[in-house]
Each structure stands twice: as C-alpha cells, then as structure tokens.
Amino acid sequence: MKTLIKLLIFSLLPICVFSQNISASEKIKIGLIVPLTGENSVIGEKIIKSIRMAVNKINDEKIEIIPKDTKSNPIDALRVSKELYNNDGVKIIIGPVFKESTKYLDDLVNVTFISFTNKLIGNPKNVISAGVNAISQLQTIKKFNKKNNLSKSIFLIPRSQFKNEIEEAINKTKIKHKEVFYYDREPTKLTKQIEDLTKYQIRRNNLKDEIKRLEGLSFKDKETKIENLKKKDTLGNINFDSVVIADFDENLKSVATSLLYTDVSSKRVSYITLNQWFDPTLLNENSLHPIYFPSINKKNYELFLKEFRNTYDIEADQLSFLSYDLLGLVYFLIYENNFKISNKIFYKKNKFKGKI
C-alpha cells in the first residue's frame, strides 16, 4: 500500500478523550494479530503488554483491542483476520509480525494491516510496512550526507536476502553515491574483496616505492621523513569520502575491521551504517569511532525500557517499542478522522509524534 505516513523520531501525543458507559457499537475495534503460541510466543506476549501500556496512556474507553494468535503461520494469520473482520467488524489490524505471515492477507481487501515487518518488497497492497525500513533509513542518511558534503559514498552490501531491499531503497531515495559494492560475509573472501575495493596493495606498494626513492636521495631531514613514512601502512588518496555498510552485528564489525586493516579508518572516511538499536558492543568498539547510524530516539527508548521493566518485571524488545507507537498512530489517525474508521486515513499527509 502506498502510504504517505511518515514515522519520525517522536514522543507519544497526549491525546486523552474520556468517555463513560460506551456501548459495544461505539467501540473502536482494532485487531492485533501476533504469535501467542509456538516458538515466537514471547514476542507476541511482549507486544500485547506494550499495547496495554499504550491503551492506558491514551486513556479512552472507546478503544477495544482484540488479540488473535497467528502461530507465526500465514494460513492462521488469514484465518484469525477473517474472524476479526466477519465476527467483530474490524477493519484495521496491527500485525502480523513476520513478512511471511502477510502472504495471504490480500484476500481481505477491506482490511488494512499495519505489519511490524521492515520488508518493503512483495507486500500485499493492503499491508503497510511499519518497521524501521531501508527507505526511511536511507532518507535520513541522505540528509546527513548533504549536511556534511558527502557525495562519494560507497555502499557495501552483503550478498544476502537483504540485498534487494537496499537496492530498492537506493533507487527510491535517489541518494548520491559513487559505487555499490557487494561482498561475501565469509571472512577470507571479505578481506580480499575489501583490499581490492580500497586498492590496498597499490597504496602499500606506493609507500614502499616512496621510501625506496627517498633512500636514494640526499636532502635535509631525510632520515626523519623516511622514519615518518615507515610509521604509515599505505600511501595514496582514497577515492571515496564515506562508506555505508548495510550490515549488522558481527558481520558489520568484520567489514569495519577489514576497512581498518586496509588503512581506511573512520578518521579518513565517514563510517555510516543502518539502525543498530544502540548495540553496546558496537558503541564500545572505540577503534571504529566515529560511526554514524540513523536511529530512533535514544532517550525515549531508554525511558520506555525502564517503564516496561518496572511494569512487567521483564525486558522489552524493539517490537515492544514499535507496537507502543503503532497503537498511538492508529488512534491518532482515527481521532483526526472524527472516529470514522476507513483505509483512507492512511493516505493523508499526517505527522504523528510517538516514542520512536
């Protein structure tokens, strides 16, 4: 579904409508389809807890959330969605969690799904991808590059399923870049590929040749200059000003380590990556700093984690955080539409401020 809604960095709007003795016919019924049984049941339970926090924050008796179990299965996702539509008249459903579970949802053309997935390619037309997706992140990186006069970025993309999403985002955002480079995650292949990309051996030989050339000359401060060169790893310019590494966790660190090995440090070019959810192992990796990534609001994220922990005595996760705002978003759009539920509310230009 083409949507003009922009999920920005935000804090939940204080919309509070108090009403008494609401009849069943006046209820705003919103479906919630998440895995409540099976290996992903913990994810679903945390999402329900987050939604409950959001309901309490909004404090409007009109809202009725009707949860159903997808069992992480596309057939069950369709089945429970039909129940919500046919039995309860639900036209807006938050969920499902996984892209695979959206497979058959276009059977319900009168229902709008706000899925947690960040995948954009191949979704049914009535499914909105509400995850932190590649396009929204590259739009932020595009603004960052413009602000910092970075126009010769190299995109480093792993040969993985995520590759198509990044390619689509590059095309749609029209972000300026010098080159797109695909790499293998296997360490020995990766190191050789980064060496070739950065022309490491050429720059290494340039250094050796320059030292040899100076050794054959006679001039003032010759020994000092040669000693200074010997402290270097390479000699020569790098023909790009930034790298956008489209990877995560240990794979991201492997790419960055390979860049460091080839004498392309974050002091020489800007290291940019995708949202890392404030991974402490990355933030503590001083050799990679400075490293930049688009992100949610860190302060709000930490406050949410604390509130969730204090309320339920368990740790929240990213989907908990996202689900909190998704209910706020749906409520806000319905509120703006005088409590009339229609898929048209998702086509209007709106700015909503939530936690993320």
Tab-separated table of C-alpha atoms in Angstrom:
chain	number	residue	atom	x	y	z
A	1	MET	CA	0.000	0.000	0.000
A	2	LYS	CA	1.316	3.394	-0.924
A	3	THR	CA	1.342	5.387	2.263
A	4	LEU	CA	2.158	8.986	2.951
A	5	ILE	CA	2.507	8.434	6.688
A	6	LYS	CA	5.989	9.254	7.905
A	7	LEU	CA	7.136	7.590	11.119
A	8	LEU	CA	9.539	10.125	12.582
A	9	ILE	CA	11.557	10.319	15.803
A	10	PHE	CA	8.846	11.223	18.264
A	11	SER	CA	7.146	11.121	21.723
A	12	LEU	CA	3.557	9.984	22.222
A	13	LEU	CA	0.968	12.733	21.742
A	14	PRO	CA	-1.039	13.481	24.881
A	15	ILE	CA	-4.401	12.713	23.260
A	16	CYS	CA	-6.826	11.806	26.046
A	17	VAL	CA	-10.542	11.517	25.371
A	18	PHE	CA	-12.559	10.460	28.408
A	19	SER	CA	-15.949	8.876	27.854
A	20	GLN	CA	-18.300	6.955	30.099
A	21	ASN	CA	-20.586	3.948	29.542
A	22	ILE	CA	-19.501	3.277	25.980
A	23	SER	CA	-21.750	0.788	24.201
A	24	ALA	CA	-20.360	-2.058	22.112
A	25	SER	CA	-21.484	-0.359	18.900
A	26	GLU	CA	-19.475	2.774	19.762
A	27	LYS	CA	-16.246	0.912	20.403
A	28	ILE	CA	-13.198	1.461	18.195
A	29	LYS	CA	-12.267	-2.135	17.487
A	30	ILE	CA	-8.662	-2.707	16.475
A	31	GLY	CA	-7.323	-6.157	15.737
A	32	LEU	CA	-3.934	-7.373	16.928
A	33	ILE	CA	-2.520	-10.487	15.270
A	34	VAL	CA	0.712	-11.780	16.782
A	35	PRO	CA	2.203	-15.182	17.678
A	36	LEU	CA	0.853	-16.214	21.078
A	37	THR	CA	1.807	-19.889	20.872
A	38	GLY	CA	4.846	-21.640	19.475
A	39	GLU	CA	8.490	-20.603	19.393
A	40	ASN	CA	7.709	-16.893	18.900
A	41	SER	CA	5.089	-16.618	21.642
A	42	VAL	CA	7.361	-14.480	23.851
A	43	ILE	CA	7.443	-11.840	21.098
A	44	GLY	CA	3.651	-11.788	20.926
A	45	GLU	CA	3.221	-11.583	24.689
A	46	LYS	CA	5.577	-8.603	24.909
A	47	ILE	CA	3.727	-6.843	22.107
A	48	ILE	CA	0.425	-7.327	23.946
A	49	LYS	CA	1.968	-5.881	27.114
A	50	SER	CA	3.223	-2.869	25.137
A	51	ILE	CA	-0.177	-2.331	23.563
A	52	ARG	CA	-1.713	-2.442	27.044
A	53	MET	CA	0.702	0.303	28.145
A	54	ALA	CA	-0.329	2.398	25.141
A	55	VAL	CA	-4.034	1.877	25.847
A	56	ASN	CA	-3.521	3.047	29.420
A	57	LYS	CA	-1.585	6.091	28.206
A	58	ILE	CA	-4.253	7.089	25.674
A	59	ASN	CA	-6.973	6.512	28.284
A	60	ASP	CA	-10.016	6.366	26.009
A	61	GLU	CA	-12.765	3.848	26.762
A	62	LYS	CA	-13.710	3.752	23.081
A	63	ILE	CA	-10.678	1.631	22.247
A	64	GLU	CA	-11.080	-2.131	22.204
A	65	ILE	CA	-8.108	-4.272	21.240
A	66	ILE	CA	-8.921	-7.792	20.074
A	67	PRO	CA	-5.825	-10.017	20.008
A	68	LYS	CA	-5.550	-13.205	17.961
A	69	ASP	CA	-2.860	-15.868	17.612
A	70	THR	CA	-1.155	-16.174	14.208
A	71	LYS	CA	1.076	-19.050	15.394
A	72	SER	CA	3.678	-17.427	13.070
A	73	ASN	CA	1.810	-19.070	10.213
A	74	PRO	CA	0.363	-17.286	7.133
A	75	ILE	CA	-2.696	-19.563	6.991
A	76	ASP	CA	-3.538	-18.895	10.637
A	77	ALA	CA	-2.879	-15.181	10.127
A	78	LEU	CA	-5.520	-15.114	7.387
A	79	ARG	CA	-7.947	-17.259	9.395
A	80	VAL	CA	-7.909	-15.090	12.528
A	81	SER	CA	-8.038	-11.915	10.426
A	82	LYS	CA	-11.209	-13.185	8.758
A	83	GLU	CA	-12.654	-13.841	12.207
A	84	LEU	CA	-11.880	-10.282	13.253
A	85	TYR	CA	-13.478	-8.862	10.110
A	86	ASN	CA	-16.539	-11.140	9.907
A	87	ASN	CA	-17.352	-11.503	13.615
A	88	ASP	CA	-16.203	-8.161	15.042
A	89	GLY	CA	-16.285	-5.804	12.073
A	90	VAL	CA	-12.589	-4.960	12.475
A	91	LYS	CA	-11.144	-3.002	9.538
A	92	ILE	CA	-7.744	-2.094	10.971
A	93	ILE	CA	-5.378	-4.760	12.260
A	94	ILE	CA	-1.959	-4.240	13.846
A	95	GLY	CA	0.255	-7.115	12.732
A	96	PRO	CA	1.366	-9.623	11.745
A	97	VAL	CA	4.943	-9.640	12.997
A	98	PHE	CA	6.678	-11.514	10.183
A	99	LYS	CA	6.554	-10.816	6.457
A	100	GLU	CA	5.849	-14.497	5.745
A	101	SER	CA	2.582	-14.176	7.675
A	102	THR	CA	1.319	-11.435	5.307
A	103	LYS	CA	1.294	-13.798	2.325
A	104	TYR	CA	-2.490	-14.315	2.007
A	105	LEU	CA	-3.814	-11.133	3.589
A	106	ASP	CA	-4.782	-9.540	0.266
A	107	ASP	CA	-7.859	-11.817	0.451
A	108	LEU	CA	-9.264	-9.250	2.903
A	109	VAL	CA	-9.351	-6.187	0.663
A	110	ASN	CA	-11.456	-4.164	3.118
A	111	VAL	CA	-8.960	-4.590	5.959
A	112	THR	CA	-5.787	-2.543	6.423
A	113	PHE	CA	-2.882	-4.310	8.125
A	114	ILE	CA	-0.069	-2.424	9.813
A	115	SER	CA	2.650	-5.021	9.911
A	116	PHE	CA	5.753	-4.966	12.097
A	117	THR	CA	7.932	-6.048	9.182
A	118	ASN	CA	10.522	-3.692	7.738
A	119	LYS	CA	10.468	-5.518	4.408
A	120	LEU	CA	9.027	-3.424	1.576
A	121	ILE	CA	9.195	-5.683	-1.470
A	122	GLY	CA	6.321	-8.025	-2.304
A	123	ASN	CA	3.870	-6.973	0.410
A	124	PRO	CA	0.133	-7.267	-0.334
A	125	LYS	CA	-1.444	-3.920	-1.269
A	126	ASN	CA	-3.422	-3.724	1.957
A	127	VAL	CA	-0.341	-4.229	4.168
A	128	ILE	CA	1.633	-1.242	5.438
A	129	SER	CA	5.203	-1.970	6.445
A	130	ALA	CA	5.673	-0.101	9.732
A	131	GLY	CA	9.100	-1.438	10.708
A	132	VAL	CA	12.235	0.674	10.568
A	133	ASN	CA	12.817	0.016	6.876
A	134	ALA	CA	15.658	0.617	4.430
A	135	ILE	CA	13.991	3.531	2.632
A	136	SER	CA	13.350	5.556	5.788
A	137	GLN	CA	16.930	4.946	6.913
A	138	LEU	CA	18.493	5.951	3.600
A	139	GLN	CA	16.359	9.084	3.543
A	140	THR	CA	17.946	10.014	6.874
A	141	ILE	CA	21.434	9.111	5.621
A	142	LYS	CA	20.802	11.209	2.510
A	143	LYS	CA	20.103	14.257	4.691
A	144	PHE	CA	23.202	13.512	6.780
A	145	ASN	CA	25.392	13.259	3.659
A	146	LYS	CA	24.060	16.505	2.257
A	147	LYS	CA	24.637	18.309	5.545
A	148	ASN	CA	28.221	17.018	5.704
A	149	ASN	CA	29.031	17.446	1.982
A	150	LEU	CA	29.474	13.717	1.414
A	151	SER	CA	28.811	12.926	-2.238
A	152	LYS	CA	31.133	9.988	-2.958
A	153	SER	CA	29.689	7.254	-0.775
A	154	ILE	CA	30.352	3.594	-1.429
A	155	PHE	CA	27.549	1.235	-0.446
A	156	LEU	CA	28.851	-2.027	0.983
A	157	ILE	CA	26.088	-4.602	0.665
A	158	PRO	CA	26.335	-8.275	1.686
A	159	ARG	CA	25.234	-10.950	-0.732
A	160	SER	CA	22.159	-11.848	1.282
A	161	GLN	CA	18.362	-11.715	1.147
A	162	PHE	CA	18.516	-8.132	2.410
A	163	LYS	CA	20.339	-7.058	-0.780
A	164	ASN	CA	17.161	-6.366	-2.778
A	165	GLU	CA	15.728	-4.128	-0.051
A	166	ILE	CA	18.846	-1.937	-0.043
A	167	GLU	CA	18.901	-1.740	-3.845
A	168	GLU	CA	15.249	-0.684	-3.854
A	169	ALA	CA	15.936	1.956	-1.190
A	170	ILE	CA	18.907	3.366	-3.119
A	171	ASN	CA	16.754	3.703	-6.237
A	172	LYS	CA	13.747	5.227	-4.473
A	173	THR	CA	15.667	7.720	-2.351
A	174	LYS	CA	17.994	8.699	-5.223
A	175	ILE	CA	20.791	9.032	-2.689
A	176	LYS	CA	24.065	10.261	-4.221
A	177	HIS	CA	26.761	7.608	-4.239
A	178	LYS	CA	29.916	6.668	-6.089
A	179	GLU	CA	29.570	2.899	-6.219
A	180	VAL	CA	27.660	-0.125	-4.934
A	181	PHE	CA	29.957	-2.944	-3.864
A	182	TYR	CA	28.745	-6.445	-2.991
A	183	TYR	CA	30.749	-8.613	-0.630
A	184	ASP	CA	30.758	-12.115	0.816
A	185	ARG	CA	30.416	-12.491	4.561
A	186	GLU	CA	32.934	-15.338	4.650
A	187	PRO	CA	35.969	-13.709	6.371
A	188	THR	CA	38.786	-14.695	3.993
A	189	LYS	CA	36.801	-13.653	0.908
A	190	LEU	CA	35.671	-10.448	2.590
A	191	THR	CA	39.201	-9.292	3.435
A	192	LYS	CA	40.408	-9.844	-0.143
A	193	GLN	CA	37.365	-8.039	-1.564
A	194	ILE	CA	37.879	-5.008	0.690
A	195	GLU	CA	41.578	-4.969	-0.258
A	196	ASP	CA	40.598	-4.809	-3.934
A	197	LEU	CA	37.954	-2.141	-3.333
A	198	THR	CA	40.319	0.136	-1.418
A	199	LYS	CA	43.298	-0.550	-3.718
A	200	TYR	CA	45.221	-1.584	-0.637
A	201	GLN	CA	48.114	-3.328	-2.386
A	202	ILE	CA	48.629	-0.386	-4.752
A	203	ARG	CA	48.747	2.064	-1.847
A	204	ARG	CA	51.005	-0.333	0.063
A	205	ASN	CA	53.411	-0.506	-2.872
A	206	ASN	CA	53.253	3.279	-3.242
A	207	LEU	CA	54.613	3.554	0.278
A	208	LYS	CA	57.421	1.093	-0.334
A	209	ASP	CA	58.379	2.817	-3.589
A	210	GLU	CA	58.389	6.244	-1.955
A	211	ILE	CA	60.628	5.050	0.899
A	212	LYS	CA	62.992	3.462	-1.603
A	213	ARG	CA	63.035	6.636	-3.731
A	214	LEU	CA	63.860	8.856	-0.746
A	215	GLU	CA	66.605	6.497	0.400
A	216	GLY	CA	68.362	7.156	-2.909
A	217	LEU	CA	68.261	10.929	-2.457
A	218	SER	CA	70.220	13.369	-0.343
A	219	PHE	CA	68.332	16.185	1.357
A	220	LYS	CA	67.760	17.838	4.705
A	221	ASP	CA	65.735	15.862	7.277
A	222	LYS	CA	65.890	12.792	5.044
A	223	GLU	CA	66.010	10.303	7.924
A	224	THR	CA	63.103	11.974	9.729
A	225	LYS	CA	60.931	11.892	6.666
A	226	ILE	CA	61.729	8.254	5.961
A	227	GLU	CA	61.003	7.309	9.591
A	228	ASN	CA	57.642	9.065	9.399
A	229	LEU	CA	56.772	7.154	6.230
A	230	LYS	CA	57.706	3.863	7.869
A	231	LYS	CA	55.092	4.546	10.516
A	232	LYS	CA	52.397	4.544	7.832
A	233	ASP	CA	50.679	1.489	6.376
A	234	THR	CA	49.925	2.891	2.933
A	235	LEU	CA	50.461	5.964	0.789
A	236	GLY	CA	47.887	7.470	-1.518
A	237	ASN	CA	44.483	9.044	-1.568
A	238	ILE	CA	41.185	7.190	-1.186
A	239	ASN	CA	38.704	7.999	-3.942
A	240	PHE	CA	35.578	7.951	-1.734
A	241	ASP	CA	34.542	10.046	1.259
A	242	SER	CA	32.238	7.640	3.106
A	243	VAL	CA	31.111	4.031	3.308
A	244	VAL	CA	27.557	2.937	4.013
A	245	ILE	CA	27.769	-0.564	5.486
A	246	ALA	CA	24.418	-2.325	5.122
A	247	ASP	CA	25.048	-4.994	7.729
A	248	PHE	CA	24.633	-5.781	11.410
A	249	ASP	CA	26.224	-7.349	14.478
A	250	GLU	CA	29.428	-9.347	13.931
A	251	ASN	CA	29.139	-9.068	10.140
A	252	LEU	CA	29.216	-5.287	10.415
A	253	LYS	CA	32.280	-5.448	12.669
A	254	SER	CA	34.013	-7.773	10.207
A	255	VAL	CA	33.550	-5.264	7.380
A	256	ALA	CA	34.740	-2.369	9.547
A	257	THR	CA	37.748	-4.398	10.725
A	258	SER	CA	38.664	-5.145	7.105
A	259	LEU	CA	38.492	-1.441	6.313
A	260	LEU	CA	40.780	-0.698	9.263
A	261	TYR	CA	43.189	-3.390	8.080
A	262	THR	CA	43.389	-1.748	4.650
A	263	ASP	CA	44.181	1.634	6.263
A	264	VAL	CA	40.745	3.122	5.619
A	265	SER	CA	39.795	4.203	9.112
A	266	SER	CA	36.762	6.179	10.248
A	267	LYS	CA	39.129	9.124	10.694
A	268	ARG	CA	39.756	9.165	6.936
A	269	VAL	CA	36.246	8.442	5.651
A	270	SER	CA	32.858	8.529	7.361
A	271	TYR	CA	31.621	5.155	8.559
A	272	ILE	CA	27.836	5.021	8.191
A	273	THR	CA	25.623	2.040	8.866
A	274	LEU	CA	21.963	1.195	9.398
A	275	ASN	CA	19.990	1.395	12.637
A	276	GLN	CA	21.846	-0.535	15.340
A	277	TRP	CA	19.364	-0.121	18.236
A	278	PHE	CA	22.309	1.194	20.265
A	279	ASP	CA	24.202	-2.088	20.248
A	280	PRO	CA	26.580	-1.679	23.242
A	281	THR	CA	29.227	-3.921	21.669
A	282	LEU	CA	29.385	-1.541	18.724
A	283	LEU	CA	29.264	1.620	20.821
A	284	ASN	CA	32.161	0.300	22.916
A	285	GLU	CA	34.285	-0.501	19.850
A	286	ASN	CA	36.456	2.624	20.069
A	287	SER	CA	38.599	1.714	17.065
A	288	LEU	CA	35.542	2.187	14.821
A	289	HIS	CA	34.558	5.598	16.160
A	290	PRO	CA	33.164	7.865	14.954
A	291	ILE	CA	30.470	5.686	13.386
A	292	TYR	CA	27.110	7.104	12.332
A	293	PHE	CA	23.711	5.451	12.005
A	294	PRO	CA	20.092	6.580	11.690
A	295	SER	CA	18.226	5.719	14.827
A	296	ILE	CA	15.186	6.037	16.966
A	297	ASN	CA	15.203	8.456	19.895
A	298	LYS	CA	17.713	7.006	22.374
A	299	LYS	CA	16.375	8.853	25.417
A	300	ASN	CA	12.780	7.769	24.743
A	301	TYR	CA	13.946	4.228	24.062
A	302	GLU	CA	15.697	4.007	27.428
A	303	LEU	CA	12.701	5.529	29.244
A	304	PHE	CA	10.381	3.024	27.580
A	305	LEU	CA	12.623	0.090	28.521
A	306	LYS	CA	12.644	1.285	32.131
A	307	GLU	CA	8.851	1.729	32.275
A	308	PHE	CA	8.260	-1.670	30.679
A	309	ARG	CA	10.651	-3.343	33.112
A	310	ASN	CA	9.054	-1.633	36.120
A	311	THR	CA	5.547	-2.552	34.939
A	312	TYR	CA	6.058	-6.174	33.937
A	313	ASP	CA	9.393	-7.175	35.504
A	314	ILE	CA	10.713	-8.378	32.150
A	315	GLU	CA	12.841	-6.782	29.437
A	316	ALA	CA	11.192	-5.177	26.400
A	317	ASP	CA	12.498	-5.528	22.875
A	318	GLN	CA	12.388	-3.486	19.679
A	319	LEU	CA	8.995	-4.819	18.614
A	320	SER	CA	7.557	-3.885	22.002
A	321	PHE	CA	8.761	-0.345	21.442
A	322	LEU	CA	7.344	-0.224	17.922
A	323	SER	CA	3.954	-1.661	18.910
A	324	TYR	CA	3.529	1.040	21.553
A	325	ASP	CA	3.678	3.701	18.838
A	326	LEU	CA	1.620	1.792	16.289
A	327	LEU	CA	-1.425	1.864	18.512
A	328	GLY	CA	-0.834	5.571	19.144
A	329	LEU	CA	-0.555	6.120	15.403
A	330	VAL	CA	-3.805	4.293	14.619
A	331	TYR	CA	-5.661	6.096	17.391
A	332	PHE	CA	-4.325	9.474	16.256
A	333	LEU	CA	-5.429	8.921	12.644
A	334	ILE	CA	-8.895	7.741	13.703
A	335	TYR	CA	-9.158	10.690	16.083
A	336	GLU	CA	-8.244	13.076	13.250
A	337	ASN	CA	-10.966	11.436	11.133
A	338	ASN	CA	-13.683	12.069	13.751
A	339	PHE	CA	-13.561	8.429	14.855
A	340	LYS	CA	-14.629	7.157	11.438
A	341	ILE	CA	-12.643	4.082	10.508
A	342	SER	CA	-11.521	3.987	6.891
A	343	ASN	CA	-8.424	2.953	4.983
A	344	LYS	CA	-8.351	6.498	3.587
A	345	ILE	CA	-6.820	7.739	6.842
A	346	PHE	CA	-3.554	6.082	5.799
A	347	TYR	CA	-3.305	8.100	2.577
A	348	LYS	CA	-3.466	11.546	4.152
A	349	LYS	CA	-0.348	13.515	4.958
A	350	ASN	CA	-0.017	13.472	8.720
A	351	LYS	CA	2.727	13.993	11.223
A	352	PHE	CA	2.410	11.898	14.342
A	353	LYS	CA	4.672	12.137	17.351
A	354	GLY	CA	5.133	8.960	19.322
A	355	LYS	CA	8.008	7.446	21.300
A	356	ILE	CA	10.030	6.372	18.266
